[in-house]
Amino acid sequence: MFTGLSAFPLTPVPGNGDVDEKAYAALVERLAAAGVDSIGALGSTGSYAYLTREERARVARIAVEHADGVPVIVGIGALRTRQVLQAAEDAQNAGAAGVLLAPVSYQPLTDDDVFGLFEEVTANLSIPLVIYDNPGTTHFAFTDELYARLARLPRVASLKIPPLPADPARARARVEHLRRLLPAAVTIGTSGDAAAARGLNAGCDAWYSVIGGTFPEPALALTRAAQAGRHRQALEESRRLEPLWDLFARHGSLRVVAAAAAHLGLTARRNLPLPLRGLNAEERARLVTVVEQLRLHT
Amino acid sequence: MFTGLSAFPLTPVPGNGDVDEKAYAALVERLAAAGVDSIGALGSTGSYAYLTREERARVARIAVEHADGVPVIVGIGALRTRQVLQAAEDAQNAGAAGVLLAPVSYQPLTDDDVFGLFEEVTANLSIPLVIYDNPGTTHFAFTDELYARLARLPRVASLKIPPLPADPARARARVEHLRRLLPAAVTIGTSGDAAAARGLNAGCDAWYSVIGGTFPEPALALTRAAQAGRHRQALEESRRLEPLWDLFARHGSLRVVAAAAAHLGLTARRNLPLPLRGLNAEERARLVTVVEQLRLHT
């Protein structure tokens, strides 16, 4: 389950309004129909951090109900351990196949804080867990030593890492180093879409993908090429999408895929929780041009 | 109200348990009895970010009920604007004299996101608001231009700034620069306790104080000296507390005052929300030594 393309759909949240559950169900169905390997509900792209316990529990249930048997991994991160434990319980009750946990912070966290969090959560879980390392949103920096400690906890099944070095030899060396640190059963998943091809080519087992949640076809093409050992083709697929990666770098991937989903008619135009205002008119126009040029709208 | 010593009490939260409301009420009463100028309930030191809407509404009510007429400023920050609006409503219903708003982030925020947040919140407020700039927890960097735009919104009454430069002339120049940017009625409050004396000496109107929430007497001594123009004495008071500032720098002020409050018997030993584990045994022993040497326990 923690290999191949894990696609992270948006949770459409219109400004100060309620989750658009109908649009969300359709987004999930679309991913299942496209043949993604797993669906990452309530990831960063799914705006989990902005939603209440009740909203998250409903979104998890909708994801599982509409995934047509594709495994659903549900994000359970929260600032307080008690809230993480509740989200884990709700995800399990919804029928999630796994959970994804990031050490979200307000007060900076120590390594012991983070180890204690994962220790307590995994002790209370009956489904597998993905360790989610996303320093850009959590502001927590994992050390390799902490990776190794956490990966030995029960239920830990995968590690989602930040982008690997651009140099292929260094990227491969990094993955090999991580393999030696981690138990053999723990898969390694790359994140940061612009670095996905290099990550899969360097030996990562999975791609935890933002673009895959809105444009599953190009993400699948890239993933299947890398999985078949067609490394050049995977890099070509990624290179083709560079105008999109440029927009990701400039605005953050969430704002870009949110505007793209609205342009494709998959959601209403307002689909992000405030205070996130999304792209302005000029930025949207640029995105639409990119979507059309890359033929992502078909 | 937004001048002098604003004291920020802990909200005692034992691990995964419920807020210790009795201990909290006593902490607030203690500050009112000491004669602080205002009480900052549910600031960063009050762990607002870790609590649910319902918990925060109750804490706000307890603070106002036990403040004996001292104005209570309630923190209303949250990741989602809708949640901020709800917290503002709850704070007003509780009888808060003002609110404190930090642009808490998960996805990095743009200046327009933050302006939009404050614009919407202030349009719905009927009590004054303090802009809370705390980059260490929010990971948002204000520009002077944004300060100026925000300070012109209705209801904005004060700006809580990060530590000023150590050099007195540069600190004073910075305050004078801010005065020119801001409407005359908007006060400037320093934060970062180790920089409080220099901030007040440089012309700040208020000190939004962590230590004041647990040790109001030394914080009042420092504040009153600076307010009376006894700048050397204010610096002396601060210098005396340097062993405490050292611990703040090492562990974060919240962990240190939480351990101090437990040592003084003001709260149970477990008084922070997990995943925050607080100081370990060795660090606690060091803190106890400092508290005794500085005679903070009397």
Coordinates of C-alpha atoms in Angstrom, one line a residue:
Chain A
M1 CA 0.0 0.0 0.0
F2 CA 2.9 2.4 0.7
T3 CA 4.4 2.1 -2.7
G4 CA 3.7 3.7 -6.1
L5 CA 1.6 6.8 -6.5
S6 CA -0.2 8.1 -3.4
A7 CA -2.5 10.9 -4.6
F8 CA -3.5 13.7 -2.3
P9 CA -6.8 15.4 -3.2
L10 CA -7.8 18.8 -2.1
T11 CA -10.5 19.2 0.5
P12 CA -12.6 21.9 -1.1
V13 CA -13.3 24.5 1.6
P14 CA -14.9 27.7 0.4
G15 CA -13.5 30.6 2.5
N16 CA -15.4 30.6 5.8
G17 CA -17.9 28.0 4.6
D18 CA -18.4 24.3 5.1
V19 CA -16.5 21.6 3.3
D20 CA -18.0 21.0 -0.2
E21 CA -18.6 17.3 0.4
K22 CA -20.1 16.6 -3.0
A23 CA -17.1 18.0 -4.8
Y24 CA -14.8 16.1 -2.5
A25 CA -16.5 12.8 -3.1
A26 CA -16.1 13.4 -6.9
L27 CA -12.4 14.2 -6.5
V28 CA -11.9 10.9 -4.7
E29 CA -13.9 8.9 -7.3
R30 CA -11.8 10.5 -10.0
L31 CA -8.6 9.3 -8.4
A32 CA -9.8 5.8 -7.9
A33 CA -11.0 5.6 -11.5
A34 CA -7.5 6.8 -12.7
G35 CA -5.9 3.9 -10.9
V36 CA -3.7 5.6 -8.3
D37 CA -2.1 3.2 -5.8
S38 CA -3.4 5.0 -2.7
I39 CA -5.3 8.1 -1.8
G40 CA -3.9 10.5 0.8
A41 CA -7.0 12.1 2.4
L42 CA -6.5 15.2 4.6
G43 CA -2.9 15.7 3.8
S44 CA -1.4 19.2 3.7
T45 CA -3.1 19.5 0.3
G46 CA -6.3 18.3 2.0
S47 CA -6.1 21.2 4.4
Y48 CA -6.4 19.0 7.5
A49 CA -4.8 21.6 9.7
Y50 CA -7.7 24.0 9.2
L51 CA -10.6 21.7 10.0
T52 CA -12.3 20.7 13.2
R53 CA -12.4 17.1 14.5
E54 CA -15.9 16.7 13.3
E55 CA -15.1 18.0 9.8
R56 CA -12.1 15.7 9.6
A57 CA -14.0 12.7 10.7
R58 CA -16.7 13.3 8.0
V59 CA -14.0 13.9 5.2
A60 CA -12.3 10.6 6.2
R61 CA -15.6 8.7 5.9
I62 CA -16.4 10.3 2.5
A63 CA -12.9 9.4 1.2
V64 CA -13.2 5.8 2.2
E65 CA -16.8 5.5 0.9
H66 CA -15.8 6.9 -2.6
A67 CA -12.4 5.3 -3.0
D68 CA -13.8 2.1 -4.6
G69 CA -11.5 -0.1 -2.6
V70 CA -8.3 2.0 -3.2
P71 CA -6.5 2.2 0.2
V72 CA -7.1 5.6 1.9
I73 CA -4.4 7.1 4.1
V74 CA -5.7 9.7 6.4
G75 CA -3.8 12.6 7.9
I76 CA -4.1 12.8 11.7
G77 CA -1.7 15.6 12.6
A78 CA -2.7 18.2 15.1
L79 CA -1.0 20.5 17.6
R80 CA -2.0 18.6 20.6
T81 CA -1.4 14.9 21.2
R82 CA -5.0 14.4 22.5
Q83 CA -6.3 15.7 19.2
V84 CA -4.0 13.4 17.3
L85 CA -5.3 10.4 19.2
Q86 CA -8.9 11.5 18.5
A87 CA -8.2 11.9 14.8
A88 CA -6.5 8.5 14.7
E89 CA -9.6 6.9 16.3
D90 CA -11.9 8.7 13.8
A91 CA -9.7 7.6 10.9
Q92 CA -9.8 4.0 12.0
N93 CA -13.6 4.2 12.5
A94 CA -13.9 5.6 9.0
G95 CA -12.1 2.6 7.5
A96 CA -8.8 4.2 6.7
A97 CA -6.1 1.8 5.5
G98 CA -3.4 3.9 7.2
V99 CA -2.7 7.2 8.8
L100 CA -0.2 10.0 8.1
L101 CA 1.3 11.9 11.0
A102 CA 3.3 15.2 10.8
P103 CA 4.7 16.8 14.0
V104 CA 2.7 20.0 13.7
S105 CA 4.1 22.7 15.9
Y106 CA 3.3 26.0 17.5
Q107 CA 5.9 26.0 20.3
P108 CA 9.1 24.6 18.8
L109 CA 9.3 20.8 19.5
T110 CA 12.2 18.9 20.8
D111 CA 13.2 15.4 19.5
D112 CA 11.9 14.0 22.8
D113 CA 8.5 15.7 22.3
V114 CA 8.2 14.3 18.8
F115 CA 9.3 10.8 19.8
G116 CA 6.8 10.8 22.7
L117 CA 4.0 11.9 20.3
F118 CA 4.7 9.0 17.8
E119 CA 5.2 6.5 20.6
E120 CA 1.9 7.3 22.2
V121 CA 0.0 7.4 18.9
T122 CA 1.5 4.2 17.5
A123 CA 0.7 2.4 20.8
N124 CA -2.9 3.3 20.3
L125 CA -3.2 2.4 16.6
S126 CA -4.3 -0.7 14.9
I127 CA -3.5 0.4 11.3
P128 CA -0.1 1.4 9.7
L129 CA 1.4 4.8 10.0
V130 CA 3.4 7.1 7.7
I131 CA 5.9 9.4 9.3
Y132 CA 5.4 12.8 7.5
D133 CA 8.5 15.0 7.4
N134 CA 7.4 18.3 6.0
P135 CA 9.6 21.1 7.5
G136 CA 8.0 23.8 5.4
T137 CA 4.7 23.5 7.3
T138 CA 5.7 21.9 10.6
H139 CA 8.9 23.8 11.2
F140 CA 10.3 20.7 12.8
A141 CA 13.6 19.3 11.5
F142 CA 14.0 15.6 11.8
T143 CA 17.5 14.1 12.4
D144 CA 18.5 10.7 10.9
E145 CA 18.8 9.5 14.5
L146 CA 15.2 10.4 15.1
Y147 CA 14.0 8.7 11.9
A148 CA 15.7 5.5 13.0
R149 CA 14.1 5.6 16.5
L150 CA 10.7 6.4 15.1
A151 CA 10.8 3.8 12.3
R152 CA 11.2 1.1 15.0
L153 CA 8.0 1.9 16.6
P154 CA 5.1 -0.6 16.0
R155 CA 2.8 0.2 13.0
V156 CA 5.3 2.5 11.3
A157 CA 5.1 1.5 7.6
S158 CA 6.6 4.3 5.6
L159 CA 8.6 7.5 5.8
K160 CA 7.7 10.5 3.7
I161 CA 10.8 12.5 3.1
P162 CA 11.5 16.0 1.7
P163 CA 13.1 16.4 -1.7
L164 CA 16.3 14.5 -2.4
P165 CA 19.4 16.2 -3.7
A166 CA 19.3 17.1 -7.4
D167 CA 22.5 15.2 -8.2
P168 CA 21.4 11.5 -9.0
A169 CA 24.4 9.9 -7.4
R170 CA 23.9 11.9 -4.2
A171 CA 20.2 11.2 -4.2
R172 CA 20.8 7.5 -4.6
A173 CA 23.4 7.6 -1.8
R174 CA 20.9 9.3 0.5
V175 CA 18.2 6.7 -0.2
E176 CA 20.8 3.9 0.5
H177 CA 21.8 5.6 3.7
L178 CA 18.1 5.8 4.8
R179 CA 17.7 2.1 3.9
R180 CA 20.4 1.2 6.3
L181 CA 18.8 3.3 9.0
L182 CA 15.3 1.9 8.6
P183 CA 13.8 -1.5 9.2
A184 CA 13.4 -3.3 5.8
A185 CA 9.6 -3.3 5.9
V186 CA 9.5 0.6 6.1
T187 CA 9.1 2.1 2.7
I188 CA 10.5 5.5 1.7
G189 CA 8.3 8.0 -0.1
T190 CA 9.4 11.1 -1.8
S191 CA 7.5 14.4 -1.6
G192 CA 7.9 17.7 -3.3
D193 CA 6.5 17.1 -6.7
A194 CA 9.3 18.7 -8.7
A195 CA 11.7 16.3 -7.1
A196 CA 9.5 13.2 -7.6
A197 CA 11.1 11.7 -10.7
R198 CA 14.6 12.0 -9.2
G199 CA 13.3 10.5 -5.9
L200 CA 11.7 7.5 -7.6
N201 CA 14.7 7.0 -9.8
A202 CA 16.9 7.1 -6.8
G203 CA 15.1 4.2 -5.3
C204 CA 12.1 5.6 -3.3
D205 CA 9.2 3.2 -3.1
A206 CA 6.5 5.8 -3.2
W207 CA 5.6 9.3 -4.3
Y208 CA 3.3 11.2 -1.9
S209 CA 2.0 13.5 -4.6
V210 CA 0.2 16.8 -4.7
I211 CA -0.3 16.9 -8.4
G212 CA -1.5 13.3 -8.3
G213 CA -4.5 14.4 -6.3
T214 CA -5.7 16.7 -9.1
F215 CA -4.0 15.5 -12.3
P216 CA -3.6 11.7 -11.7
E217 CA -2.7 10.8 -15.3
P218 CA 0.6 12.7 -15.7
A219 CA 1.6 11.6 -12.1
L220 CA 0.8 8.0 -13.0
A221 CA 2.8 8.2 -16.2
L222 CA 5.8 9.5 -14.3
T223 CA 5.5 6.9 -11.6
R224 CA 5.0 3.9 -13.9
A225 CA 8.0 4.9 -16.0
A226 CA 10.2 5.1 -12.9
Q227 CA 8.9 1.9 -11.5
A228 CA 9.7 0.1 -14.8
G229 CA 13.2 1.4 -14.7
R230 CA 12.7 3.9 -17.5
H231 CA 14.5 6.6 -15.7
R232 CA 14.9 8.9 -18.6
Q233 CA 11.2 8.8 -19.4
A234 CA 10.3 9.6 -15.8
L235 CA 12.6 12.6 -15.9
E236 CA 11.1 13.7 -19.3
E237 CA 7.6 13.5 -17.8
S238 CA 8.8 15.7 -14.9
R239 CA 10.6 18.1 -17.2
R240 CA 7.4 18.6 -19.3
L241 CA 5.7 19.7 -16.1
E242 CA 8.3 22.3 -15.2
P243 CA 6.0 25.3 -15.8
L244 CA 3.8 23.8 -13.1
W245 CA 6.7 23.3 -10.8
D246 CA 7.7 26.9 -11.3
L247 CA 4.2 28.0 -10.1
F248 CA 4.5 25.6 -7.2
A249 CA 7.7 27.2 -6.1
R250 CA 6.3 30.7 -6.4
H251 CA 2.9 30.2 -4.8
G252 CA 3.0 26.9 -2.9
S253 CA 1.6 23.8 -4.5
L254 CA -1.7 24.0 -2.6
R255 CA -2.7 27.4 -4.1
V256 CA -1.8 26.2 -7.6
V257 CA -3.7 22.9 -7.6
A258 CA -6.6 24.7 -5.9
A259 CA -6.8 27.2 -8.8
A260 CA -6.3 24.3 -11.3
A261 CA -9.1 22.3 -9.8
A262 CA -11.5 25.3 -10.0
H263 CA -10.4 25.9 -13.6
L264 CA -11.2 22.3 -14.5
G265 CA -14.6 22.7 -12.9
L266 CA -13.9 20.0 -10.3
T267 CA -14.7 22.5 -7.5
A268 CA -16.2 25.9 -7.0
R269 CA -13.9 28.8 -7.6
R270 CA -13.5 29.4 -3.9
N271 CA -12.1 26.2 -2.6
L272 CA -9.5 27.2 0.1
P273 CA -10.1 27.9 3.8
L274 CA -9.5 31.6 4.7
P275 CA -7.1 33.2 5.5
L276 CA -5.6 31.4 2.4
R277 CA -6.8 33.7 -0.5
G278 CA -5.4 31.6 -3.3
L279 CA -4.0 33.0 -6.5
N280 CA -5.0 36.5 -7.7
A281 CA -6.5 37.1 -11.2
E282 CA -3.2 37.5 -12.9
E283 CA -1.7 34.4 -11.3
R284 CA -4.8 32.5 -12.2
A285 CA -4.5 33.6 -15.8
R286 CA -0.9 32.4 -15.9
L287 CA -1.9 29.0 -14.4
V288 CA -4.7 28.6 -16.9
T289 CA -2.2 29.1 -19.7
V290 CA 0.1 26.5 -18.2
V291 CA -2.8 24.0 -17.8
E292 CA -3.8 24.5 -21.4
Q293 CA -0.3 24.3 -22.8
L294 CA 0.5 21.1 -20.9
R295 CA -2.9 19.7 -22.0
L296 CA -3.8 19.0 -18.3
H297 CA -7.4 20.0 -19.0
T298 CA -8.3 16.9 -21.0
Chain B
M1 CA -5.2 49.4 28.9
F2 CA -2.4 48.6 26.4
T3 CA 0.3 50.2 28.4
G4 CA 2.5 49.0 31.3
L5 CA 2.7 45.4 32.3
S6 CA 0.5 42.9 30.5
A7 CA 1.0 39.6 32.3
F8 CA 0.4 36.3 30.5
P9 CA -0.5 33.4 32.8
L10 CA -0.1 29.8 31.9
T11 CA -3.2 27.8 31.2
P12 CA -2.4 24.6 33.2
V13 CA -3.1 21.7 30.9
P14 CA -2.0 18.3 32.2
G15 CA -0.7 16.2 29.3
N16 CA -3.7 14.8 27.6
G17 CA -6.1 15.9 30.3
D18 CA -8.5 18.8 30.8
V19 CA -7.6 22.3 31.7
D20 CA -7.0 22.7 35.4
E21 CA -9.6 25.4 35.8
K22 CA -9.1 25.8 39.6
A23 CA -5.4 26.4 39.3
Y24 CA -6.0 28.7 36.4
A25 CA -8.4 30.8 38.4
A26 CA -5.9 31.1 41.2
L27 CA -3.1 32.2 38.8
V28 CA -5.3 35.0 37.5
E29 CA -6.3 36.1 41.0
R30 CA -2.6 36.2 41.9
L31 CA -1.9 38.6 39.0
A32 CA -4.8 40.9 39.8
A33 CA -3.7 41.0 43.4
A34 CA -0.1 41.9 42.4
G35 CA -1.4 44.9 40.5
V36 CA -0.5 44.1 36.9
D37 CA -2.0 46.5 34.3
S38 CA -3.6 43.9 32.2
I39 CA -3.9 40.1 32.0
G40 CA -3.1 38.3 28.7
A41 CA -5.3 35.2 28.8
L42 CA -4.7 32.5 26.2
G43 CA -1.5 34.0 24.8
S44 CA 1.3 31.7 23.6
T45 CA 2.1 31.2 27.3
G46 CA -1.5 30.3 27.8
S47 CA -1.3 27.5 25.2
Y48 CA -4.2 28.9 23.2
A49 CA -3.1 27.1 20.0
Y50 CA -3.5 23.6 21.7
L51 CA -7.1 24.1 22.9
T52 CA -10.5 23.6 21.3
R53 CA -13.0 26.4 20.9
E54 CA -15.0 25.2 23.9
E55 CA -11.9 25.0 26.1
R56 CA -10.8 28.5 25.1
A57 CA -14.3 30.0 25.7
R58 CA -14.3 28.5 29.2
V59 CA -10.8 29.8 30.0
A60 CA -11.7 33.3 28.7
R61 CA -14.7 33.3 31.0
I62 CA -12.7 32.1 34.0
A63 CA -10.0 34.8 33.4
V64 CA -12.5 37.6 33.3
E65 CA -14.4 36.3 36.4
H66 CA -11.2 36.1 38.5
A67 CA -9.4 39.2 37.2
D68 CA -11.0 41.5 39.8
G69 CA -11.6 44.2 37.3
V70 CA -8.1 44.1 35.7
P71 CA -8.6 44.3 31.9
V72 CA -8.3 40.9 30.3
I73 CA -6.9 40.6 26.7
V74 CA -7.8 37.2 25.2
G75 CA -5.8 35.5 22.4
I76 CA -8.0 34.6 19.5
G77 CA -5.4 33.2 17.0
A78 CA -6.2 30.1 15.0
L79 CA -5.2 28.6 11.7
R80 CA -8.6 29.3 10.0
T81 CA -10.3 32.6 9.8
R82 CA -13.6 31.1 10.7
Q83 CA -12.1 29.8 14.0
V84 CA -10.6 33.2 14.7
L85 CA -14.1 34.8 14.2
Q86 CA -15.6 32.3 16.6
A87 CA -12.9 32.8 19.2
A88 CA -13.4 36.6 18.9
E89 CA -17.1 36.2 19.5
D90 CA -16.5 33.9 22.5
A91 CA -13.9 36.4 24.0
Q92 CA -16.4 39.2 23.7
N93 CA -19.1 37.2 25.3
A94 CA -16.8 36.3 28.1
G95 CA -16.2 40.0 28.8
A96 CA -12.7 40.5 27.4
A97 CA -11.5 44.0 27.3
G98 CA -9.5 43.3 24.2
V99 CA -8.2 40.6 21.9
L100 CA -4.8 39.5 20.7
L101 CA -4.4 38.1 17.2
A102 CA -1.3 36.3 15.8
P103 CA -1.3 35.2 12.1
V104 CA -0.8 31.5 13.0
S105 CA 0.2 29.5 9.9
Y106 CA 0.4 26.0 8.5
Q107 CA 0.6 26.9 4.8
P108 CA 2.9 29.9 4.6
L109 CA 0.9 33.1 4.5
T110 CA 1.2 36.0 2.1
D111 CA 0.9 39.6 3.2
D112 CA -2.5 39.7 1.5
D113 CA -3.7 36.6 3.4
V114 CA -2.7 38.3 6.7
F115 CA -4.2 41.6 5.8
G116 CA -7.5 39.9 4.8
L117 CA -7.6 38.0 8.1
F118 CA -7.2 41.2 10.2
E119 CA -9.5 43.1 8.0
E120 CA -12.3 40.6 8.4
V121 CA -11.7 40.1 12.1
T122 CA -11.6 43.8 13.0
A123 CA -14.8 44.4 10.9
N124 CA -16.6 42.0 13.2
L125 CA -15.1 43.2 16.5
S126 CA -16.5 45.6 19.1
I127 CA -13.5 45.6 21.4
P128 CA -9.9 46.7 20.7
L129 CA -7.3 44.4 19.1
V130 CA -3.6 43.8 19.6
I131 CA -1.6 42.8 16.6
Y132 CA 0.7 40.0 17.7
D133 CA 4.0 39.6 15.9
N134 CA 5.7 36.4 17.1
P135 CA 7.7 34.9 14.2
G136 CA 9.1 32.1 16.3
T137 CA 5.7 30.5 16.6
T138 CA 3.7 31.8 13.6
H139 CA 6.6 31.7 11.1
F140 CA 5.1 34.8 9.5
A141 CA 7.4 37.8 9.0
F142 CA 5.7 41.1 9.1
T143 CA 7.0 44.0 7.0
D144 CA 6.8 47.6 8.2
E145 CA 4.5 48.3 5.3
L146 CA 2.1 45.6 6.6
Y147 CA 2.3 47.0 10.1
A148 CA 1.2 50.4 8.8
R149 CA -1.7 48.9 6.7
L150 CA -2.9 46.8 9.7
A151 CA -2.6 49.6 12.2
R152 CA -5.1 51.7 10.3
L153 CA -7.8 49.1 10.6
P154 CA -10.6 49.9 13.0
R155 CA -10.2 48.6 16.6
V156 CA -6.5 48.1 16.3
A157 CA -5.1 49.5 19.6
S158 CA -1.6 48.1 20.0
L159 CA 1.2 46.3 18.3
K160 CA 3.2 43.6 20.1
I161 CA 6.7 43.6 18.5
P162 CA 9.6 41.1 18.7
P163 CA 12.7 42.1 20.7
L164 CA 14.4 45.4 19.7
P165 CA 18.1 45.7 18.9
A166 CA 20.4 45.5 21.9
D167 CA 22.0 48.8 21.1
P168 CA 20.0 51.5 22.9
A169 CA 20.3 54.1 20.2
R170 CA 19.2 51.6 17.5
A171 CA 16.3 50.4 19.7
R172 CA 15.1 54.0 20.2
A173 CA 15.5 54.7 16.5
R174 CA 13.4 51.6 15.7
V175 CA 10.6 52.7 18.1
E176 CA 10.6 56.2 16.6
H177 CA 10.4 54.7 13.1
L178 CA 7.4 52.7 14.2
R179 CA 5.7 55.7 15.8
R180 CA 5.9 57.5 12.4
L181 CA 4.3 54.4 10.7
L182 CA 1.5 53.9 13.2
P183 CA -1.5 56.1 14.1
A184 CA -0.8 58.0 17.4
A185 CA -3.4 56.0 19.3
V186 CA -1.8 52.6 18.6
T187 CA 0.6 51.7 21.4
I188 CA 3.7 49.7 21.0
G189 CA 4.4 46.7 23.2
T190 CA 7.7 44.8 23.5
S191 CA 7.9 41.1 23.9
G192 CA 10.7 38.7 24.5
D193 CA 11.3 39.1 28.3
A194 CA 15.1 39.3 28.1
A195 CA 14.6 42.4 25.9
A196 CA 11.8 44.0 27.9
A197 CA 13.9 46.6 29.8
R198 CA 15.6 47.8 26.7
G199 CA 12.2 47.9 24.9
L200 CA 10.6 50.0 27.7
N201 CA 13.6 52.2 28.0
A202 CA 13.5 52.8 24.2
G203 CA 10.0 54.1 24.5
C204 CA 7.7 51.1 24.2
D205 CA 4.4 51.7 26.0
A206 CA 3.8 48.2 27.2
W207 CA 5.5 44.9 28.0
Y208 CA 3.6 41.8 26.9
S209 CA 5.3 39.6 29.5
V210 CA 5.8 35.9 30.0
I211 CA 7.5 36.1 33.4
G212 CA 4.8 38.6 34.5
G213 CA 2.3 35.8 34.3
T214 CA 4.1 33.7 36.9
F215 CA 6.4 36.2 38.7
P216 CA 4.5 39.5 38.6
E217 CA 6.6 41.2 41.3
P218 CA 10.0 41.4 39.5
A219 CA 8.2 42.2 36.2
L220 CA 6.4 45.1 37.9
A221 CA 9.6 46.3 39.5
L222 CA 11.2 46.4 36.1
T223 CA 8.2 48.0 34.4
R224 CA 7.7 50.7 37.1
A225 CA 11.3 51.7 37.0
A226 CA 11.3 52.1 33.2
Q227 CA 8.0 54.0 33.3
A228 CA 9.5 56.4 35.9
G229 CA 12.5 57.1 33.7
R230 CA 14.8 55.1 35.9
H231 CA 16.4 53.4 33.0
R232 CA 19.5 52.1 34.8
Q233 CA 17.3 50.5 37.5
A234 CA 15.2 48.8 34.8
L235 CA 18.3 47.3 33.2
E236 CA 19.5 46.2 36.6
E237 CA 16.3 44.4 37.3
S238 CA 16.6 42.7 34.0
R239 CA 20.3 41.9 34.5
R240 CA 19.5 40.3 37.8
L241 CA 17.1 37.9 36.0
E242 CA 19.7 36.8 33.4
P243 CA 19.9 33.2 34.7
L244 CA 16.2 33.0 33.9
W245 CA 16.7 34.5 30.4
D246 CA 19.4 32.0 29.8
L247 CA 17.0 29.2 30.5
F248 CA 14.3 30.9 28.3
A249 CA 16.8 30.9 25.5
R250 CA 17.7 27.3 25.9
H251 CA 14.3 25.7 26.5
G252 CA 11.7 28.3 25.4
S253 CA 10.0 30.6 27.9
L254 CA 6.9 28.4 28.2
R255 CA 8.7 25.3 29.4
V256 CA 10.6 27.3 32.0
V257 CA 7.7 29.2 33.5
A258 CA 5.6 26.0 33.5
A259 CA 8.3 24.2 35.5
A260 CA 8.6 27.3 37.8
A261 CA 4.8 27.4 38.4
A262 CA 4.9 23.7 39.3
H263 CA 7.8 24.3 41.7
L264 CA 6.0 27.1 43.4
G265 CA 3.0 24.8 43.9
L266 CA 0.8 27.1 41.7
T267 CA -0.1 24.1 39.4
A268 CA 0.3 20.4 39.4
R269 CA 3.7 19.1 38.1
R270 CA 2.2 18.2 34.7
N271 CA 0.9 21.5 33.4
L272 CA 1.7 21.5 29.7
P273 CA -0.3 20.0 26.8
L274 CA 1.4 17.0 25.2
P275 CA 3.4 16.7 22.9
L276 CA 5.2 19.4 25.0
R277 CA 7.1 17.4 27.6
G278 CA 8.5 20.3 29.5
L279 CA 11.8 20.3 31.3
N280 CA 13.5 17.0 32.2
A281 CA 14.7 16.2 35.7
E282 CA 18.1 17.8 35.3
E283 CA 16.7 20.9 33.7
R284 CA 14.1 21.2 36.4
A285 CA 16.8 21.0 39.1
R286 CA 18.7 23.8 37.4
L287 CA 15.6 25.9 37.2
V288 CA 14.9 25.3 40.9
T289 CA 18.3 26.5 41.7
V290 CA 17.8 29.7 39.7
V291 CA 14.4 30.4 41.3
E292 CA 15.8 30.0 44.8
Q293 CA 18.9 32.1 44.1
L294 CA 16.8 34.9 42.6
R295 CA 14.4 34.6 45.5
L296 CA 11.5 34.2 43.1
H297 CA 9.9 31.7 45.3
T298 CA 8.8 34.2 48.0

